[in-house]
JSON list of C-alpha atoms in Angstrom, two decimals:
[
{"chain": "A", "resi": 96, "resn": "UNK", "atom": "CA", "xyz": [204.31, 31.76, 314.10]},
{"chain": "A", "resi": 97, "resn": "UNK", "atom": "CA", "xyz": [203.35, 34.31, 311.40]},
{"chain": "A", "resi": 98, "resn": "UNK", "atom": "CA", "xyz": [202.60, 33.19, 308.26]},
{"chain": "A", "resi": 99, "resn": "UNK", "atom": "CA", "xyz": [202.15, 35.18, 305.10]},
{"chain": "A", "resi": 100, "resn": "UNK", "atom": "CA", "xyz": [199.62, 33.73, 302.25]},
{"chain": "A", "resi": 101, "resn": "UNK", "atom": "CA", "xyz": [199.19, 35.01, 298.61]},
{"chain": "A", "resi": 102, "resn": "UNK", "atom": "CA", "xyz": [195.95, 34.58, 296.80]},
{"chain": "A", "resi": 103, "resn": "UNK", "atom": "CA", "xyz": [194.80, 35.89, 293.54]},
{"chain": "A", "resi": 104, "resn": "UNK", "atom": "CA", "xyz": [196.80, 34.24, 291.01]},
{"chain": "A", "resi": 105, "resn": "UNK", "atom": "CA", "xyz": [195.71, 32.59, 287.88]},
{"chain": "A", "resi": 106, "resn": "UNK", "atom": "CA", "xyz": [195.80, 32.21, 283.86]},
{"chain": "A", "resi": 107, "resn": "UNK", "atom": "CA", "xyz": [195.02, 35.05, 281.98]},
{"chain": "A", "resi": 108, "resn": "UNK", "atom": "CA", "xyz": [195.49, 36.70, 278.66]},
{"chain": "A", "resi": 109, "resn": "UNK", "atom": "CA", "xyz": [197.86, 39.14, 277.40]},
{"chain": "A", "resi": 110, "resn": "UNK", "atom": "CA", "xyz": [197.06, 42.66, 278.64]},
{"chain": "A", "resi": 111, "resn": "UNK", "atom": "CA", "xyz": [195.08, 41.24, 281.09]},
{"chain": "A", "resi": 112, "resn": "UNK", "atom": "CA", "xyz": [194.86, 42.43, 285.00]},
{"chain": "A", "resi": 113, "resn": "UNK", "atom": "CA", "xyz": [195.20, 40.68, 288.20]},
{"chain": "A", "resi": 114, "resn": "UNK", "atom": "CA", "xyz": [195.47, 41.74, 291.62]},
{"chain": "A", "resi": 115, "resn": "UNK", "atom": "CA", "xyz": [197.10, 39.58, 294.04]},
{"chain": "A", "resi": 116, "resn": "UNK", "atom": "CA", "xyz": [196.81, 39.93, 297.60]},
{"chain": "A", "resi": 117, "resn": "UNK", "atom": "CA", "xyz": [199.11, 38.99, 300.80]},
{"chain": "A", "resi": 118, "resn": "UNK", "atom": "CA", "xyz": [197.53, 38.30, 304.06]},
{"chain": "A", "resi": 119, "resn": "UNK", "atom": "CA", "xyz": [199.25, 38.04, 307.51]},
{"chain": "A", "resi": 120, "resn": "UNK", "atom": "CA", "xyz": [197.95, 35.43, 309.74]},
{"chain": "A", "resi": 121, "resn": "UNK", "atom": "CA", "xyz": [198.41, 38.09, 312.55]},
{"chain": "A", "resi": 122, "resn": "UNK", "atom": "CA", "xyz": [199.37, 41.68, 312.65]},
{"chain": "A", "resi": 123, "resn": "UNK", "atom": "CA", "xyz": [203.22, 42.23, 312.53]},
{"chain": "A", "resi": 124, "resn": "UNK", "atom": "CA", "xyz": [204.27, 44.96, 314.87]},
{"chain": "A", "resi": 125, "resn": "UNK", "atom": "CA", "xyz": [207.48, 47.07, 313.48]},
{"chain": "A", "resi": 126, "resn": "UNK", "atom": "CA", "xyz": [207.29, 45.66, 310.26]},
{"chain": "A", "resi": 127, "resn": "UNK", "atom": "CA", "xyz": [209.55, 47.99, 308.00]},
{"chain": "A", "resi": 128, "resn": "UNK", "atom": "CA", "xyz": [209.50, 46.62, 304.46]},
{"chain": "A", "resi": 129, "resn": "UNK", "atom": "CA", "xyz": [207.11, 44.30, 302.61]},
{"chain": "A", "resi": 130, "resn": "UNK", "atom": "CA", "xyz": [207.65, 43.23, 299.24]},
{"chain": "A", "resi": 131, "resn": "UNK", "atom": "CA", "xyz": [206.94, 41.43, 295.97]},
{"chain": "A", "resi": 132, "resn": "UNK", "atom": "CA", "xyz": [209.23, 38.92, 294.26]},
{"chain": "A", "resi": 133, "resn": "UNK", "atom": "CA", "xyz": [208.75, 36.56, 291.41]},
{"chain": "A", "resi": 134, "resn": "UNK", "atom": "CA", "xyz": [210.50, 33.30, 290.03]},
{"chain": "A", "resi": 135, "resn": "UNK", "atom": "CA", "xyz": [210.11, 32.35, 286.30]},
{"chain": "A", "resi": 136, "resn": "UNK", "atom": "CA", "xyz": [210.94, 28.97, 285.30]},
{"chain": "A", "resi": 137, "resn": "UNK", "atom": "CA", "xyz": [214.91, 28.50, 285.34]},
{"chain": "A", "resi": 138, "resn": "UNK", "atom": "CA", "xyz": [215.40, 31.98, 286.46]},
{"chain": "A", "resi": 139, "resn": "UNK", "atom": "CA", "xyz": [216.36, 33.29, 289.54]},
{"chain": "A", "resi": 140, "resn": "UNK", "atom": "CA", "xyz": [213.81, 35.01, 292.17]},
{"chain": "A", "resi": 141, "resn": "UNK", "atom": "CA", "xyz": [213.55, 38.73, 291.21]},
{"chain": "A", "resi": 142, "resn": "UNK", "atom": "CA", "xyz": [212.04, 41.62, 293.42]},
{"chain": "A", "resi": 143, "resn": "UNK", "atom": "CA", "xyz": [209.23, 43.47, 291.78]},
{"chain": "A", "resi": 144, "resn": "UNK", "atom": "CA", "xyz": [207.97, 45.80, 294.08]},
{"chain": "A", "resi": 145, "resn": "UNK", "atom": "CA", "xyz": [208.51, 46.84, 297.64]},
{"chain": "A", "resi": 146, "resn": "UNK", "atom": "CA", "xyz": [206.98, 49.38, 299.85]},
{"chain": "A", "resi": 147, "resn": "UNK", "atom": "CA", "xyz": [208.10, 50.84, 303.42]},
{"chain": "A", "resi": 148, "resn": "UNK", "atom": "CA", "xyz": [205.04, 49.92, 306.13]},
{"chain": "A", "resi": 149, "resn": "UNK", "atom": "CA", "xyz": [205.23, 53.67, 307.54]},
{"chain": "A", "resi": 150, "resn": "UNK", "atom": "CA", "xyz": [206.19, 56.22, 304.76]},
{"chain": "A", "resi": 151, "resn": "UNK", "atom": "CA", "xyz": [204.33, 54.00, 301.82]},
{"chain": "A", "resi": 152, "resn": "UNK", "atom": "CA", "xyz": [207.77, 54.86, 299.82]},
{"chain": "A", "resi": 153, "resn": "UNK", "atom": "CA", "xyz": [207.31, 52.34, 297.04]},
{"chain": "A", "resi": 154, "resn": "UNK", "atom": "CA", "xyz": [209.87, 50.99, 294.50]},
{"chain": "A", "resi": 155, "resn": "UNK", "atom": "CA", "xyz": [209.35, 48.80, 291.45]},
{"chain": "A", "resi": 156, "resn": "UNK", "atom": "CA", "xyz": [211.63, 46.87, 289.19]},
{"chain": "A", "resi": 157, "resn": "UNK", "atom": "CA", "xyz": [211.91, 48.39, 285.55]},
{"chain": "A", "resi": 158, "resn": "UNK", "atom": "CA", "xyz": [210.02, 45.54, 284.05]},
{"chain": "A", "resi": 159, "resn": "UNK", "atom": "CA", "xyz": [206.79, 46.36, 285.69]},
{"chain": "A", "resi": 160, "resn": "UNK", "atom": "CA", "xyz": [206.93, 50.40, 286.45]},
{"chain": "A", "resi": 161, "resn": "UNK", "atom": "CA", "xyz": [203.78, 52.06, 285.28]},
{"chain": "A", "resi": 162, "resn": "UNK", "atom": "CA", "xyz": [201.87, 48.49, 285.01]},
{"chain": "A", "resi": 163, "resn": "UNK", "atom": "CA", "xyz": [202.15, 47.31, 288.72]},
{"chain": "A", "resi": 164, "resn": "UNK", "atom": "CA", "xyz": [201.21, 48.76, 291.54]},
{"chain": "A", "resi": 165, "resn": "UNK", "atom": "CA", "xyz": [202.25, 47.77, 295.45]},
{"chain": "A", "resi": 166, "resn": "UNK", "atom": "CA", "xyz": [199.89, 48.96, 298.28]},
{"chain": "A", "resi": 167, "resn": "UNK", "atom": "CA", "xyz": [198.68, 48.04, 301.86]},
{"chain": "A", "resi": 168, "resn": "UNK", "atom": "CA", "xyz": [196.06, 47.93, 304.16]},
{"chain": "A", "resi": 169, "resn": "UNK", "atom": "CA", "xyz": [196.98, 47.61, 307.69]},
{"chain": "A", "resi": 170, "resn": "UNK", "atom": "CA", "xyz": [193.79, 47.33, 308.72]},
{"chain": "A", "resi": 171, "resn": "UNK", "atom": "CA", "xyz": [193.29, 43.97, 307.42]},
{"chain": "A", "resi": 172, "resn": "UNK", "atom": "CA", "xyz": [196.86, 42.92, 307.49]},
{"chain": "A", "resi": 173, "resn": "UNK", "atom": "CA", "xyz": [197.40, 42.56, 303.55]},
{"chain": "A", "resi": 174, "resn": "UNK", "atom": "CA", "xyz": [199.37, 43.60, 301.05]},
{"chain": "A", "resi": 175, "resn": "UNK", "atom": "CA", "xyz": [198.25, 43.93, 297.27]},
{"chain": "A", "resi": 176, "resn": "UNK", "atom": "CA", "xyz": [199.58, 43.80, 293.68]},
{"chain": "A", "resi": 177, "resn": "UNK", "atom": "CA", "xyz": [197.40, 45.37, 291.03]},
{"chain": "A", "resi": 178, "resn": "UNK", "atom": "CA", "xyz": [199.27, 44.02, 287.59]},
{"chain": "A", "resi": 179, "resn": "UNK", "atom": "CA", "xyz": [197.51, 45.79, 284.69]},
{"chain": "A", "resi": 180, "resn": "UNK", "atom": "CA", "xyz": [198.48, 44.91, 280.99]},
{"chain": "A", "resi": 181, "resn": "UNK", "atom": "CA", "xyz": [199.91, 41.76, 281.71]},
{"chain": "A", "resi": 182, "resn": "UNK", "atom": "CA", "xyz": [202.55, 40.14, 279.19]},
{"chain": "A", "resi": 183, "resn": "UNK", "atom": "CA", "xyz": [203.55, 36.58, 278.77]},
{"chain": "A", "resi": 184, "resn": "UNK", "atom": "CA", "xyz": [207.13, 37.54, 280.23]},
{"chain": "A", "resi": 185, "resn": "UNK", "atom": "CA", "xyz": [205.14, 38.34, 283.66]},
{"chain": "A", "resi": 186, "resn": "UNK", "atom": "CA", "xyz": [204.79, 34.38, 284.15]},
{"chain": "A", "resi": 187, "resn": "UNK", "atom": "CA", "xyz": [206.15, 33.37, 287.35]},
{"chain": "A", "resi": 188, "resn": "UNK", "atom": "CA", "xyz": [205.17, 32.29, 291.01]},
{"chain": "A", "resi": 189, "resn": "UNK", "atom": "CA", "xyz": [204.66, 35.68, 292.85]},
{"chain": "A", "resi": 190, "resn": "UNK", "atom": "CA", "xyz": [205.89, 35.60, 296.39]},
{"chain": "A", "resi": 191, "resn": "UNK", "atom": "CA", "xyz": [205.26, 37.96, 299.42]},
{"chain": "A", "resi": 192, "resn": "UNK", "atom": "CA", "xyz": [207.73, 38.77, 302.04]},
{"chain": "A", "resi": 193, "resn": "UNK", "atom": "CA", "xyz": [207.94, 41.12, 305.50]},
{"chain": "A", "resi": 194, "resn": "UNK", "atom": "CA", "xyz": [210.92, 42.22, 307.15]},
{"chain": "A", "resi": 195, "resn": "UNK", "atom": "CA", "xyz": [211.53, 44.15, 310.55]},
{"chain": "A", "resi": 196, "resn": "UNK", "atom": "CA", "xyz": [214.62, 46.56, 310.53]},
{"chain": "A", "resi": 197, "resn": "UNK", "atom": "CA", "xyz": [215.15, 50.11, 308.47]},
{"chain": "A", "resi": 198, "resn": "UNK", "atom": "CA", "xyz": [216.80, 51.68, 305.84]},
{"chain": "A", "resi": 199, "resn": "UNK", "atom": "CA", "xyz": [215.89, 51.49, 301.91]},
{"chain": "A", "resi": 200, "resn": "UNK", "atom": "CA", "xyz": [213.89, 48.58, 300.92]},
{"chain": "A", "resi": 201, "resn": "UNK", "atom": "CA", "xyz": [214.86, 47.83, 297.67]},
{"chain": "A", "resi": 202, "resn": "UNK", "atom": "CA", "xyz": [216.92, 45.39, 296.77]},
{"chain": "A", "resi": 203, "resn": "UNK", "atom": "CA", "xyz": [217.31, 43.19, 299.89]},
{"chain": "A", "resi": 204, "resn": "UNK", "atom": "CA", "xyz": [217.64, 39.45, 299.07]},
{"chain": "A", "resi": 205, "resn": "UNK", "atom": "CA", "xyz": [214.53, 37.01, 299.35]},
{"chain": "A", "resi": 206, "resn": "UNK", "atom": "CA", "xyz": [216.73, 35.05, 301.83]},
{"chain": "A", "resi": 207, "resn": "UNK", "atom": "CA", "xyz": [217.06, 38.17, 304.53]},
{"chain": "A", "resi": 208, "resn": "UNK", "atom": "CA", "xyz": [213.34, 38.38, 304.88]},
{"chain": "A", "resi": 209, "resn": "UNK", "atom": "CA", "xyz": [211.92, 37.57, 307.98]},
{"chain": "A", "resi": 210, "resn": "UNK", "atom": "CA", "xyz": [208.51, 36.05, 306.78]},
{"chain": "A", "resi": 211, "resn": "UNK", "atom": "CA", "xyz": [207.72, 34.86, 303.19]},
{"chain": "A", "resi": 212, "resn": "UNK", "atom": "CA", "xyz": [204.96, 33.33, 301.62]},
{"chain": "A", "resi": 213, "resn": "UNK", "atom": "CA", "xyz": [204.87, 30.19, 299.57]},
{"chain": "A", "resi": 214, "resn": "UNK", "atom": "CA", "xyz": [203.72, 31.72, 296.26]},
{"chain": "A", "resi": 215, "resn": "UNK", "atom": "CA", "xyz": [200.87, 32.05, 293.58]},
{"chain": "A", "resi": 216, "resn": "UNK", "atom": "CA", "xyz": [201.17, 31.38, 290.10]},
{"chain": "A", "resi": 217, "resn": "UNK", "atom": "CA", "xyz": [200.63, 33.83, 287.66]},
{"chain": "A", "resi": 218, "resn": "UNK", "atom": "CA", "xyz": [200.30, 32.97, 283.48]},
{"chain": "A", "resi": 219, "resn": "UNK", "atom": "CA", "xyz": [199.69, 34.94, 281.02]},
{"chain": "A", "resi": 220, "resn": "UNK", "atom": "CA", "xyz": [199.48, 33.79, 277.41]},
{"chain": "A", "resi": 221, "resn": "UNK", "atom": "CA", "xyz": [199.39, 35.47, 274.03]}
]
């Protein structure tokens, strides 16, 4: 059983930076898409960023473009989300996910991912 575990969350001030990590318990061969989602209180989970494993093509939600960067380190089995210029509206639980398959990585439903982490809390105060 492969597990994904997020880390790096915390409580920060408006304008600060955080870097989230998502570590796989073991290498997953043939992973096609990896993604970060987030869910704020009383809101639906939303896709934040995706990366296609082989091409490293990236997509971002409009709300985070220019502030967040998704990246991967295959040697370390780790996915990252660098978050700069954080805002109070970025407050949420952040989740990582991975899936097999092919095609466009953007717009895939959370439930369709093959592997999903338990999440890490990010709180941004003004």
